[in-house]
Amino acid sequence: MPVTTISGQEVHVDDEGFLTEYDEWSKDLGAQLAANIGIDPMTDDHWAVIDFLRSDYQEQGETATLRRVSAVGGFPTKSLFVLFPKKPARKMSYIAGLPKPAGCI
């Protein structure tokens, strides 16, 4: 896996830039990843979704789909599109430092 430097921290990423090592992520790194894709500043609503994704990943062993974030996490799909415009599942998982969800293009 390639290694890149983000905010002065070396992290392992895949070919699309998604982090591959769960423990390399931090909230500061997440904020920088968000800024890199134009989501700045991160609000409490953004962080609630990211916290759910990271917690769910630890329990399930895979990145939650948009449907799961909405159904299990309780975040309305429309609000996810407002918080993470266009391709919300991809953006949420990127910021959370998780692999791209299955079925996400």
Short mmCIF file of N, CA, C and O in Angstrom, two decimals:
data_model
loop_
_atom_site.label_atom_id
_atom_site.label_comp_id
_atom_site.label_asym_id
_atom_site.label_seq_id
_atom_site.Cartn_x
_atom_site.Cartn_y
_atom_site.Cartn_z
N MET A 1 0.83 -1.19 0.00
CA MET A 1 0.00 0.00 0.00
C MET A 1 0.88 1.25 0.00
O MET A 1 1.86 1.32 0.72
N PRO A 2 0.47 2.22 -0.78
CA PRO A 2 1.23 3.48 -0.81
C PRO A 2 1.14 4.22 0.53
O PRO A 2 0.18 4.07 1.27
N VAL A 3 2.14 5.01 0.78
CA VAL A 3 2.17 5.86 1.96
C VAL A 3 2.20 7.30 1.48
O VAL A 3 2.90 7.63 0.53
N THR A 4 1.40 8.15 2.12
CA THR A 4 1.38 9.57 1.78
C THR A 4 1.44 10.38 3.07
O THR A 4 1.23 9.83 4.15
N THR A 5 1.71 11.65 2.95
CA THR A 5 1.76 12.52 4.11
C THR A 5 0.60 13.49 4.05
O THR A 5 0.42 14.19 3.05
N ILE A 6 -0.20 13.51 5.11
CA ILE A 6 -1.33 14.42 5.24
C ILE A 6 -1.18 15.13 6.58
O ILE A 6 -1.10 14.47 7.62
N SER A 7 -1.14 16.44 6.54
CA SER A 7 -0.97 17.25 7.76
C SER A 7 0.26 16.82 8.55
O SER A 7 0.23 16.72 9.77
N GLY A 8 1.34 16.49 7.83
CA GLY A 8 2.58 16.12 8.49
C GLY A 8 2.61 14.71 9.04
O GLY A 8 3.57 14.32 9.70
N GLN A 9 1.57 13.93 8.79
CA GLN A 9 1.49 12.56 9.30
C GLN A 9 1.52 11.58 8.13
O GLN A 9 0.78 11.74 7.16
N GLU A 10 2.40 10.60 8.21
CA GLU A 10 2.44 9.57 7.18
C GLU A 10 1.33 8.56 7.43
O GLU A 10 1.14 8.08 8.54
N VAL A 11 0.55 8.29 6.37
CA VAL A 11 -0.56 7.34 6.47
C VAL A 11 -0.56 6.43 5.26
O VAL A 11 -0.10 6.80 4.18
N HIS A 12 -1.07 5.23 5.46
CA HIS A 12 -1.19 4.25 4.38
C HIS A 12 -2.53 4.47 3.68
O HIS A 12 -3.56 4.59 4.35
N VAL A 13 -2.50 4.51 2.36
CA VAL A 13 -3.71 4.74 1.58
C VAL A 13 -3.78 3.74 0.43
O VAL A 13 -2.77 3.15 0.05
N ASP A 14 -4.99 3.59 -0.11
CA ASP A 14 -5.13 2.76 -1.31
C ASP A 14 -4.95 3.63 -2.55
O ASP A 14 -4.63 4.81 -2.44
N ASP A 15 -5.20 3.06 -3.70
CA ASP A 15 -4.99 3.78 -4.96
C ASP A 15 -5.91 4.99 -5.12
O ASP A 15 -5.62 5.88 -5.91
N GLU A 16 -7.02 5.01 -4.39
CA GLU A 16 -7.96 6.13 -4.49
C GLU A 16 -7.80 7.14 -3.35
O GLU A 16 -8.55 8.10 -3.27
N GLY A 17 -6.83 6.90 -2.46
CA GLY A 17 -6.57 7.84 -1.37
C GLY A 17 -7.29 7.54 -0.08
O GLY A 17 -7.18 8.31 0.88
N PHE A 18 -8.02 6.43 0.00
CA PHE A 18 -8.69 6.05 1.23
C PHE A 18 -7.68 5.43 2.20
O PHE A 18 -6.86 4.60 1.78
N LEU A 19 -7.75 5.82 3.47
CA LEU A 19 -6.85 5.24 4.46
C LEU A 19 -7.08 3.74 4.56
O LEU A 19 -8.22 3.27 4.45
N THR A 20 -6.01 2.99 4.78
CA THR A 20 -6.13 1.54 4.88
C THR A 20 -5.84 1.02 6.28
O THR A 20 -6.07 -0.15 6.56
N GLU A 21 -5.32 1.87 7.16
CA GLU A 21 -5.01 1.46 8.53
C GLU A 21 -5.91 2.23 9.49
O GLU A 21 -5.77 3.44 9.67
N TYR A 22 -6.84 1.53 10.12
CA TYR A 22 -7.84 2.15 11.01
C TYR A 22 -7.21 3.02 12.08
O TYR A 22 -7.67 4.13 12.36
N ASP A 23 -6.13 2.55 12.69
CA ASP A 23 -5.52 3.24 13.82
C ASP A 23 -4.69 4.47 13.44
O ASP A 23 -4.25 5.20 14.32
N GLU A 24 -4.49 4.71 12.17
CA GLU A 24 -3.75 5.91 11.76
C GLU A 24 -4.62 7.16 11.75
O GLU A 24 -4.13 8.27 11.67
N TRP A 25 -5.93 6.99 11.85
CA TRP A 25 -6.88 8.10 11.80
C TRP A 25 -6.94 8.84 13.13
O TRP A 25 -6.83 8.25 14.19
N SER A 26 -7.14 10.14 13.07
CA SER A 26 -7.43 10.97 14.24
C SER A 26 -8.45 12.01 13.81
O SER A 26 -8.67 12.24 12.62
N LYS A 27 -9.05 12.65 14.78
CA LYS A 27 -10.04 13.68 14.45
C LYS A 27 -9.38 14.83 13.68
O LYS A 27 -9.98 15.37 12.74
N ASP A 28 -8.16 15.19 14.05
CA ASP A 28 -7.46 16.24 13.31
C ASP A 28 -7.21 15.83 11.86
O ASP A 28 -7.37 16.63 10.94
N LEU A 29 -6.83 14.57 11.66
CA LEU A 29 -6.62 14.07 10.31
C LEU A 29 -7.94 14.07 9.54
O LEU A 29 -8.01 14.46 8.38
N GLY A 30 -9.03 13.66 10.21
CA GLY A 30 -10.35 13.68 9.58
C GLY A 30 -10.75 15.07 9.14
O GLY A 30 -11.30 15.25 8.05
N ALA A 31 -10.46 16.07 9.98
CA ALA A 31 -10.77 17.46 9.62
C ALA A 31 -9.98 17.88 8.39
O ALA A 31 -10.50 18.58 7.51
N GLN A 32 -8.73 17.45 8.30
CA GLN A 32 -7.90 17.79 7.14
C GLN A 32 -8.40 17.08 5.89
O GLN A 32 -8.46 17.66 4.81
N LEU A 33 -8.79 15.81 6.04
CA LEU A 33 -9.34 15.07 4.90
C LEU A 33 -10.61 15.75 4.40
O LEU A 33 -10.82 15.88 3.19
N ALA A 34 -11.45 16.20 5.33
CA ALA A 34 -12.69 16.90 4.96
C ALA A 34 -12.37 18.19 4.19
O ALA A 34 -12.97 18.47 3.15
N ALA A 35 -11.43 18.94 4.70
CA ALA A 35 -11.03 20.19 4.04
C ALA A 35 -10.49 19.91 2.63
O ALA A 35 -10.75 20.67 1.70
N ASN A 36 -9.77 18.79 2.49
CA ASN A 36 -9.21 18.43 1.19
C ASN A 36 -10.29 18.22 0.12
O ASN A 36 -10.02 18.39 -1.07
N ILE A 37 -11.49 17.83 0.56
CA ILE A 37 -12.57 17.60 -0.41
C ILE A 37 -13.65 18.68 -0.32
O ILE A 37 -14.76 18.50 -0.80
N GLY A 38 -13.32 19.79 0.33
CA GLY A 38 -14.22 20.94 0.33
C GLY A 38 -15.26 20.98 1.42
O GLY A 38 -16.19 21.78 1.35
N ILE A 39 -15.14 20.13 2.42
CA ILE A 39 -16.09 20.16 3.53
C ILE A 39 -15.37 20.79 4.72
O ILE A 39 -14.60 20.15 5.43
N ASP A 40 -15.63 22.09 4.89
CA ASP A 40 -14.92 22.85 5.92
C ASP A 40 -15.77 24.07 6.27
O ASP A 40 -16.17 24.80 5.35
N PRO A 41 -16.11 24.24 7.52
CA PRO A 41 -15.67 23.47 8.68
C PRO A 41 -16.56 22.24 8.91
O PRO A 41 -17.67 22.17 8.38
N MET A 42 -16.05 21.33 9.69
CA MET A 42 -16.82 20.17 10.12
C MET A 42 -17.65 20.59 11.33
O MET A 42 -17.12 21.08 12.31
N THR A 43 -18.96 20.37 11.25
CA THR A 43 -19.86 20.71 12.35
C THR A 43 -20.09 19.50 13.25
O THR A 43 -19.67 18.38 12.92
N ASP A 44 -20.79 19.71 14.34
CA ASP A 44 -21.14 18.60 15.22
C ASP A 44 -21.96 17.55 14.48
O ASP A 44 -21.82 16.35 14.74
N ASP A 45 -22.81 17.99 13.56
CA ASP A 45 -23.61 17.04 12.76
C ASP A 45 -22.71 16.17 11.88
O ASP A 45 -22.94 14.96 11.75
N HIS A 46 -21.69 16.78 11.27
CA HIS A 46 -20.73 16.00 10.48
C HIS A 46 -20.04 14.95 11.37
O HIS A 46 -19.95 13.78 11.00
N TRP A 47 -19.56 15.40 12.53
CA TRP A 47 -18.81 14.50 13.40
C TRP A 47 -19.68 13.37 13.95
O TRP A 47 -19.19 12.26 14.15
N ALA A 48 -20.97 13.63 14.17
CA ALA A 48 -21.86 12.56 14.64
C ALA A 48 -21.91 11.42 13.63
O ALA A 48 -21.86 10.25 14.00
N VAL A 49 -21.98 11.77 12.36
CA VAL A 49 -22.00 10.75 11.30
C VAL A 49 -20.66 10.01 11.26
O VAL A 49 -20.62 8.77 11.19
N ILE A 50 -19.57 10.75 11.32
CA ILE A 50 -18.24 10.13 11.27
C ILE A 50 -18.04 9.21 12.47
O ILE A 50 -17.52 8.09 12.33
N ASP A 51 -18.45 9.66 13.66
CA ASP A 51 -18.33 8.82 14.86
C ASP A 51 -19.13 7.53 14.70
O ASP A 51 -18.68 6.45 15.08
N PHE A 52 -20.36 7.63 14.14
CA PHE A 52 -21.16 6.43 13.90
C PHE A 52 -20.43 5.49 12.95
O PHE A 52 -20.34 4.28 13.21
N LEU A 53 -19.93 6.02 11.85
CA LEU A 53 -19.24 5.18 10.86
C LEU A 53 -18.06 4.43 11.47
O LEU A 53 -17.88 3.24 11.23
N ARG A 54 -17.25 5.13 12.24
CA ARG A 54 -16.07 4.49 12.83
C ARG A 54 -16.47 3.43 13.85
O ARG A 54 -15.89 2.34 13.89
N SER A 55 -17.47 3.72 14.66
CA SER A 55 -17.94 2.76 15.65
C SER A 55 -18.56 1.54 14.96
O SER A 55 -18.28 0.39 15.35
N ASP A 56 -19.37 1.77 13.95
CA ASP A 56 -20.01 0.68 13.23
C ASP A 56 -18.97 -0.18 12.53
O ASP A 56 -19.10 -1.41 12.48
N TYR A 57 -17.93 0.45 11.99
CA TYR A 57 -16.86 -0.31 11.32
C TYR A 57 -16.19 -1.27 12.30
O TYR A 57 -15.90 -2.42 11.95
N GLN A 58 -15.95 -0.81 13.51
CA GLN A 58 -15.32 -1.69 14.51
C GLN A 58 -16.21 -2.88 14.84
O GLN A 58 -15.72 -3.98 15.04
N GLU A 59 -17.51 -2.65 14.88
CA GLU A 59 -18.44 -3.74 15.21
C GLU A 59 -18.68 -4.68 14.03
O GLU A 59 -18.75 -5.89 14.20
N GLN A 60 -18.82 -4.13 12.83
CA GLN A 60 -19.21 -4.91 11.65
C GLN A 60 -18.05 -5.41 10.81
O GLN A 60 -18.20 -6.35 10.04
N GLY A 61 -16.91 -4.70 10.87
CA GLY A 61 -15.76 -5.11 10.08
C GLY A 61 -15.80 -4.65 8.64
O GLY A 61 -14.98 -5.07 7.82
N GLU A 62 -16.77 -3.80 8.30
CA GLU A 62 -16.85 -3.23 6.97
C GLU A 62 -17.49 -1.85 7.06
O GLU A 62 -18.19 -1.54 8.02
N THR A 63 -17.24 -1.03 6.06
CA THR A 63 -17.78 0.33 6.05
C THR A 63 -19.26 0.30 5.75
O THR A 63 -19.70 -0.36 4.81
N ALA A 64 -20.03 1.01 6.57
CA ALA A 64 -21.48 1.06 6.40
C ALA A 64 -21.86 1.73 5.08
O ALA A 64 -21.24 2.71 4.67
N THR A 65 -22.90 1.22 4.45
CA THR A 65 -23.45 1.83 3.25
C THR A 65 -24.31 3.03 3.67
O THR A 65 -24.66 3.19 4.84
N LEU A 66 -24.68 3.84 2.71
CA LEU A 66 -25.54 4.98 2.97
C LEU A 66 -26.85 4.52 3.59
O LEU A 66 -27.36 5.13 4.55
N ARG A 67 -27.38 3.43 3.09
CA ARG A 67 -28.64 2.88 3.63
C ARG A 67 -28.48 2.51 5.10
O ARG A 67 -29.35 2.79 5.92
N ARG A 68 -27.37 1.88 5.46
CA ARG A 68 -27.15 1.49 6.86
C ARG A 68 -26.97 2.72 7.75
O ARG A 68 -27.48 2.76 8.87
N VAL A 69 -26.24 3.71 7.28
CA VAL A 69 -26.04 4.94 8.06
C VAL A 69 -27.39 5.58 8.36
O VAL A 69 -27.63 6.04 9.48
N SER A 70 -28.28 5.54 7.40
CA SER A 70 -29.60 6.12 7.58
C SER A 70 -30.48 5.24 8.48
O SER A 70 -31.05 5.74 9.46
N ALA A 71 -30.54 3.96 8.18
CA ALA A 71 -31.43 3.06 8.91
C ALA A 71 -30.96 2.77 10.34
O ALA A 71 -31.73 2.86 11.29
N VAL A 72 -29.71 2.42 10.49
CA VAL A 72 -29.18 2.04 11.81
C VAL A 72 -28.70 3.26 12.58
O VAL A 72 -28.93 3.38 13.78
N GLY A 73 -28.01 4.16 11.89
CA GLY A 73 -27.48 5.35 12.56
C GLY A 73 -28.53 6.40 12.86
O GLY A 73 -28.34 7.26 13.72
N GLY A 74 -29.65 6.35 12.12
CA GLY A 74 -30.72 7.30 12.35
C GLY A 74 -30.51 8.66 11.70
O GLY A 74 -31.15 9.65 12.08
N PHE A 75 -29.63 8.72 10.71
CA PHE A 75 -29.37 9.98 10.00
C PHE A 75 -30.20 9.98 8.72
O PHE A 75 -29.99 9.13 7.85
N PRO A 76 -31.13 10.93 8.58
CA PRO A 76 -31.95 10.97 7.36
C PRO A 76 -31.08 11.12 6.10
O PRO A 76 -30.12 11.88 6.08
N THR A 77 -31.43 10.36 5.08
CA THR A 77 -30.66 10.38 3.85
C THR A 77 -30.52 11.79 3.28
O THR A 77 -29.44 12.18 2.84
N LYS A 78 -31.60 12.55 3.32
CA LYS A 78 -31.54 13.91 2.78
C LYS A 78 -30.50 14.76 3.53
O LYS A 78 -29.79 15.54 2.92
N SER A 79 -30.41 14.58 4.84
CA SER A 79 -29.44 15.37 5.59
C SER A 79 -28.00 14.93 5.27
O SER A 79 -27.09 15.75 5.29
N LEU A 80 -27.82 13.66 4.95
CA LEU A 80 -26.49 13.18 4.57
C LEU A 80 -26.04 13.82 3.26
O LEU A 80 -24.88 14.17 3.11
N PHE A 81 -27.00 14.00 2.34
CA PHE A 81 -26.67 14.66 1.08
C PHE A 81 -26.38 16.15 1.28
O PHE A 81 -25.62 16.74 0.52
N VAL A 82 -26.98 16.76 2.31
CA VAL A 82 -26.70 18.16 2.62
C VAL A 82 -25.31 18.28 3.27
O VAL A 82 -24.52 19.15 2.91
N LEU A 83 -25.03 17.39 4.21
CA LEU A 83 -23.74 17.43 4.92
C LEU A 83 -22.57 17.05 4.02
O LEU A 83 -21.48 17.63 4.13
N PHE A 84 -22.79 16.06 3.16
CA PHE A 84 -21.73 15.52 2.31
C PHE A 84 -22.25 15.51 0.86
O PHE A 84 -22.61 14.46 0.34
N PRO A 85 -22.31 16.69 0.21
CA PRO A 85 -22.94 16.81 -1.11
C PRO A 85 -22.32 15.88 -2.16
O PRO A 85 -21.13 15.64 -2.16
N LYS A 86 -23.20 15.38 -3.03
CA LYS A 86 -22.80 14.45 -4.08
C LYS A 86 -22.08 13.26 -3.43
O LYS A 86 -21.40 13.42 -2.49
N LYS A 87 -22.26 12.12 -3.80
CA LYS A 87 -21.57 10.92 -3.30
C LYS A 87 -21.29 10.95 -1.79
O LYS A 87 -20.15 10.84 -1.35
N PRO A 88 -22.32 11.04 -0.95
CA PRO A 88 -22.09 11.14 0.50
C PRO A 88 -21.40 9.92 1.11
O PRO A 88 -20.54 10.08 1.98
N ALA A 89 -21.73 8.72 0.67
CA ALA A 89 -21.11 7.52 1.25
C ALA A 89 -19.60 7.54 1.04
O ALA A 89 -18.82 7.23 1.95
N ARG A 90 -19.20 7.91 -0.14
CA ARG A 90 -17.78 7.98 -0.48
C ARG A 90 -17.08 9.03 0.38
O ARG A 90 -16.01 8.79 0.94
N LYS A 91 -17.69 10.22 0.49
CA LYS A 91 -17.07 11.31 1.24
C LYS A 91 -17.02 10.99 2.73
O LYS A 91 -16.02 11.26 3.40
N MET A 92 -18.11 10.41 3.26
CA MET A 92 -18.13 10.07 4.69
C MET A 92 -17.04 9.07 5.04
O MET A 92 -16.33 9.23 6.03
N SER A 93 -16.92 8.02 4.23
CA SER A 93 -15.92 6.99 4.52
C SER A 93 -14.51 7.55 4.36
O SER A 93 -13.61 7.21 5.14
N TYR A 94 -14.29 8.41 3.39
CA TYR A 94 -12.98 9.05 3.19
C TYR A 94 -12.59 9.85 4.44
O TYR A 94 -11.50 9.69 4.98
N ILE A 95 -13.49 10.69 4.91
CA ILE A 95 -13.22 11.54 6.08
C ILE A 95 -13.04 10.68 7.32
O ILE A 95 -12.19 10.97 8.17
N ALA A 96 -13.80 9.59 7.43
CA ALA A 96 -13.72 8.71 8.60
C ALA A 96 -12.48 7.82 8.58
O ALA A 96 -12.22 7.11 9.55
N GLY A 97 -11.73 7.86 7.49
CA GLY A 97 -10.52 7.04 7.41
C GLY A 97 -10.82 5.57 7.21
O GLY A 97 -10.06 4.71 7.66
N LEU A 98 -11.91 5.28 6.52
CA LEU A 98 -12.35 3.90 6.31
C LEU A 98 -12.32 3.56 4.83
O LEU A 98 -12.32 4.44 3.98
N PRO A 99 -12.32 2.25 4.52
CA PRO A 99 -12.38 1.86 3.11
C PRO A 99 -13.69 2.32 2.47
O PRO A 99 -14.70 2.50 3.17
N LYS A 100 -13.67 2.49 1.19
CA LYS A 100 -14.87 2.86 0.46
C LYS A 100 -15.91 1.75 0.65
O LYS A 100 -15.56 0.57 0.61
N PRO A 101 -17.18 2.11 0.88
CA PRO A 101 -18.21 1.06 1.09
C PRO A 101 -18.37 0.18 -0.15
O PRO A 101 -18.18 0.62 -1.28
N ALA A 102 -18.76 -1.06 0.08
CA ALA A 102 -19.02 -1.99 -1.01
C ALA A 102 -20.11 -1.42 -1.91
O ALA A 102 -21.09 -0.85 -1.42
N GLY A 103 -19.93 -1.54 -3.20
CA GLY A 103 -20.92 -1.06 -4.15
C GLY A 103 -20.80 0.43 -4.48
O GLY A 103 -21.52 0.95 -5.29
N CYS A 104 -19.89 1.12 -3.83
CA CYS A 104 -19.69 2.55 -4.07
C CYS A 104 -18.74 2.72 -5.24
O CYS A 104 -17.68 2.10 -5.29
N ILE A 105 -19.12 3.57 -6.19
CA ILE A 105 -18.25 3.80 -7.35
C ILE A 105 -17.45 5.07 -7.23
O ILE A 105 -17.72 5.92 -6.46
#
